[in-house]
PDB file of C-alpha atoms in Angstrom:
ATOM      1  CA  MET N  11      50.712  37.452 -27.073  1.00 94.00           C
ATOM      2  CA  LEU N  12      48.992  38.382 -23.817  1.00 94.00           C
ATOM      3  CA  LEU N  13      51.629  41.012 -23.253  1.00 95.00           C
ATOM      4  CA  LEU N  14      50.990  42.107 -26.579  1.00 94.00           C
ATOM      5  CA  GLY N  15      47.724  42.567 -26.227  1.00 94.00           C
ATOM      6  CA  PHE N  16      47.797  44.380 -22.832  1.00 95.00           C
ATOM      7  CA  ALA N  17      50.481  46.499 -24.869  1.00 95.00           C
ATOM      8  CA  ASP N  18      48.281  47.297 -27.797  1.00 94.00           C
ATOM      9  CA  LEU N  19      45.364  48.058 -25.342  1.00 93.00           C
ATOM     10  CA  LEU N  20      47.609  50.738 -23.439  1.00 94.00           C
ATOM     11  CA  LEU N  21      49.390  52.204 -26.747  1.00 95.00           C
ATOM     12  CA  PHE N  22      46.775  51.918 -29.422  1.00 93.00           C
ATOM     13  CA  GLY N  23      43.456  51.711 -27.690  1.00 91.00           C
ATOM     14  CA  GLY N  24      42.896  48.078 -28.300  1.00 89.00           C
ATOM     15  CA  SER N  25      43.302  48.138 -32.306  1.00 92.00           C
ATOM     16  CA  GLN N  26      42.722  44.626 -33.463  1.00 92.00           C
ATOM     17  CA  SER N  27      44.508  45.343 -36.590  1.00 93.00           C
ATOM     18  CA  VAL N  28      47.798  46.514 -34.781  1.00 95.00           C
ATOM     19  CA  TYR N  29      47.452  43.426 -32.820  1.00 95.00           C
ATOM     20  CA  GLY N  30      47.196  41.267 -35.976  1.00 95.00           C
ATOM     21  CA  VAL N  31      50.491  43.051 -37.431  1.00 95.00           C
ATOM     22  CA  LEU N  32      52.349  42.270 -34.129  1.00 94.00           C
ATOM     23  CA  PHE N  33      51.124  38.614 -34.424  1.00 96.00           C
ATOM     24  CA  LEU N  34      52.990  37.728 -37.656  1.00 96.00           C
ATOM     25  CA  PRO N  35      56.402  38.222 -36.505  1.00 96.00           C
ATOM     26  CA  VAL N  36      55.418  36.255 -33.171  1.00 95.00           C
ATOM     27  CA  CYS N  37      54.178  33.462 -34.955  1.00 95.00           C
ATOM     28  CA  ALA N  38      57.771  33.391 -36.874  1.00 95.00           C
ATOM     29  CA  LEU N  39      59.755  33.634 -33.724  1.00 94.00           C
ATOM     30  CA  THR N  40      57.561  31.022 -32.318  1.00 92.00           C
ATOM     31  CA  ALA N  41      58.485  28.321 -34.966  1.00 91.00           C
ATOM     32  CA  VAL N  42      62.147  29.441 -34.687  1.00 93.00           C
ATOM     33  CA  TRP N  43      62.822  28.982 -31.274  1.00 92.00           C
ATOM     34  CA  MET N  44      60.713  25.708 -30.648  1.00 90.00           C
ATOM     35  CA  ARG N  45      62.668  23.020 -29.716  1.00 90.00           C
ATOM     36  CA  GLN N  46      63.298  20.330 -32.516  1.00 87.00           C
ATOM     37  CA  GLY N  47      61.239  17.931 -30.800  1.00 85.00           C
ATOM     38  CA  ASP N  48      58.231  20.267 -30.407  1.00 88.00           C
ATOM     39  CA  LEU N  49      58.534  21.389 -33.884  1.00 85.00           C
ATOM     40  CA  LEU N  50      55.101  19.852 -35.295  1.00 84.00           C
ATOM     41  CA  ALA N  51      53.275  21.620 -32.411  1.00 89.00           C
ATOM     42  CA  ALA N  52      53.960  25.067 -33.530  1.00 87.00           C
ATOM     43  CA  PRO N  53      50.898  25.579 -35.740  1.00 89.00           C
ATOM     44  CA  VAL N  54      48.915  24.286 -33.081  1.00 92.00           C
ATOM     45  CA  VAL N  55      50.351  26.536 -30.244  1.00 93.00           C
ATOM     46  CA  VAL N  56      49.939  29.821 -32.353  1.00 94.00           C
ATOM     47  CA  PRO N  57      46.095  29.839 -32.488  1.00 94.00           C
ATOM     48  CA  ILE N  58      45.854  29.337 -28.749  1.00 95.00           C
ATOM     49  CA  GLY N  59      48.369  32.373 -28.371  1.00 95.00           C
ATOM     50  CA  PHE N  60      46.207  34.495 -30.706  1.00 96.00           C
ATOM     51  CA  ALA N  61      43.152  33.800 -28.865  1.00 95.00           C
ATOM     52  CA  ALA N  62      44.706  34.336 -25.495  1.00 95.00           C
ATOM     53  CA  GLY N  63      46.566  37.583 -26.577  1.00 94.00           C
ATOM     54  CA  LEU N  64      42.965  38.947 -28.041  1.00 93.00           C
ATOM     55  CA  LEU N  65      41.264  39.299 -24.540  1.00 91.00           C
ATOM     56  CA  PRO N  66      42.578  42.501 -23.577  1.00 91.00           C
ATOM     57  CA  VAL N  67      42.127  43.661 -26.887  1.00 91.00           C
ATOM     58  CA  VAL N  68      38.552  42.819 -27.629  1.00 91.00           C
ATOM     59  CA  ASP N  69      35.589  45.091 -26.461  1.00 83.00           C
ATOM     60  CA  GLY N  70      33.482  43.594 -24.008  1.00 75.00           C
ATOM     61  CA  ASP N  71      30.811  45.118 -22.178  1.00 80.00           C
ATOM     62  CA  GLY N  72      28.273  43.299 -19.951  1.00 79.00           C
ATOM     63  CA  GLY N  73      30.838  40.927 -18.145  1.00 86.00           C
ATOM     64  CA  VAL N  74      32.037  37.524 -18.952  1.00 88.00           C
ATOM     65  CA  PRO N  75      29.304  36.845 -21.697  1.00 90.00           C
ATOM     66  CA  GLY N  76      30.105  40.365 -23.284  1.00 90.00           C
ATOM     67  CA  ARG N  77      33.692  39.807 -23.286  1.00 89.00           C
ATOM     68  CA  LEU N  78      33.207  36.005 -24.481  1.00 90.00           C
ATOM     69  CA  LEU N  79      30.922  37.367 -27.449  1.00 92.00           C
ATOM     70  CA  GLY N  80      33.817  39.915 -28.403  1.00 91.00           C
ATOM     71  CA  LEU N  81      36.173  37.310 -28.364  1.00 92.00           C
ATOM     72  CA  VAL N  82      34.127  34.927 -30.625  1.00 93.00           C
ATOM     73  CA  THR N  83      33.538  38.237 -32.854  1.00 92.00           C
ATOM     74  CA  ALA N  84      37.173  39.436 -32.859  1.00 93.00           C
ATOM     75  CA  LEU N  85      38.226  35.540 -33.846  1.00 93.00           C
ATOM     76  CA  ALA N  86      35.581  35.611 -36.830  1.00 94.00           C
ATOM     77  CA  THR N  87      36.645  39.200 -38.095  1.00 94.00           C
ATOM     78  CA  GLN N  88      40.315  38.753 -37.666  1.00 94.00           C
ATOM     79  CA  ALA N  89      40.816  35.251 -39.173  1.00 95.00           C
ATOM     80  CA  LEU N  90      43.014  36.414 -41.818  1.00 96.00           C
ATOM     81  CA  TRP N  91      45.739  37.429 -39.297  1.00 96.00           C
ATOM     82  CA  LEU N  92      44.919  34.007 -37.312  1.00 95.00           C
ATOM     83  CA  TYR N  93      45.514  32.069 -40.830  1.00 96.00           C
ATOM     84  CA  ALA N  94      48.463  33.826 -41.952  1.00 97.00           C
ATOM     85  CA  GLY N  95      50.401  33.400 -38.697  1.00 96.00           C
ATOM     86  CA  THR N  96      49.326  29.830 -38.478  1.00 96.00           C
ATOM     87  CA  LEU N  97      50.843  29.380 -42.169  1.00 96.00           C
ATOM     88  CA  ILE N  98      53.997  31.348 -41.198  1.00 96.00           C
ATOM     89  CA  ALA N  99      54.543  29.169 -38.336  1.00 95.00           C
ATOM     90  CA  GLY N 100      53.573  25.679 -40.064  1.00 94.00           C
ATOM     91  CA  VAL N 101      55.685  26.554 -43.059  1.00 95.00           C
ATOM     92  CA  THR N 102      58.826  27.625 -40.756  1.00 95.00           C
ATOM     93  CA  ALA N 103      58.414  24.385 -38.705  1.00 94.00           C
ATOM     94  CA  LEU N 104      57.895  22.652 -41.457  1.00 93.00           C
ATOM     95  CA  VAL N 105      61.058  23.662 -43.295  1.00 94.00           C
ATOM     96  CA  ARG N 106      62.887  23.530 -39.988  1.00 93.00           C
ATOM     97  CA  ARG N 107      61.751  19.679 -39.635  1.00 91.00           C
ATOM     98  CA  VAL N 108      63.076  18.854 -43.289  1.00 91.00           C
ATOM     99  CA  ALA N 109      66.135  20.457 -42.524  1.00 91.00           C
ATOM    100  CA  LEU N 110      66.550  18.292 -39.336  1.00 90.00           C
ATOM    101  CA  VAL N 111      65.729  14.997 -41.118  1.00 88.00           C
ATOM    102  CA  ARG N 112      67.979  15.624 -43.776  1.00 90.00           C
ATOM    103  CA  ARG N 113      70.961  16.367 -41.334  1.00 89.00           C
ATOM    104  CA  ARG N 114      70.378  13.360 -39.502  1.00 87.00           C
ATOM    105  CA  ALA N 115      70.181  11.199 -42.672  1.00 87.00           C
ATOM    106  CA  ALA N 116      73.237  12.673 -43.632  1.00 86.00           C
ATOM    107  CA  VAL N 117      74.983  11.973 -40.482  1.00 85.00           C
ATOM    108  CA  ARG N 118      73.804   8.164 -40.476  1.00 83.00           C
ATOM    109  CA  GLY N 119      75.013   8.071 -44.052  1.00 79.00           C
ATOM    110  CA  ARG N 120      78.322   8.933 -43.281  1.00 70.00           C
ATOM    111  CA  MET N 121      78.866   6.714 -40.228  1.00 59.00           C
ATOM    112  CA  PRO N 122      79.679   2.999 -40.733  1.00 55.00           C
ATOM    113  CA  VAL N 123      77.036   0.900 -39.175  1.00 49.00           C
TER     114      VAL N 123
END
């Protein structure tokens, strides 16, 4: 997300809407590419990535306090993208987890104990 934030800054002048649109497929890919043991962490990691990637995109005049204020403002105004991405990652991870549990139950059901 940090790389996408810099790419958005270079290509689109730091458009937060473009950043939000790019965030959604990254959320889905994150939940798809996560290891099976880490699936439940997908909804936690995604908002952290959103905030980290938003750093280059925000308007921050006045040094660190200005950048921090810009980040807080951007997180407040772009919350819909954040919620949508977290929902996408959470649902994708949940579907993968249910499929994994069912697969394990089916294998255990076939094997004699």
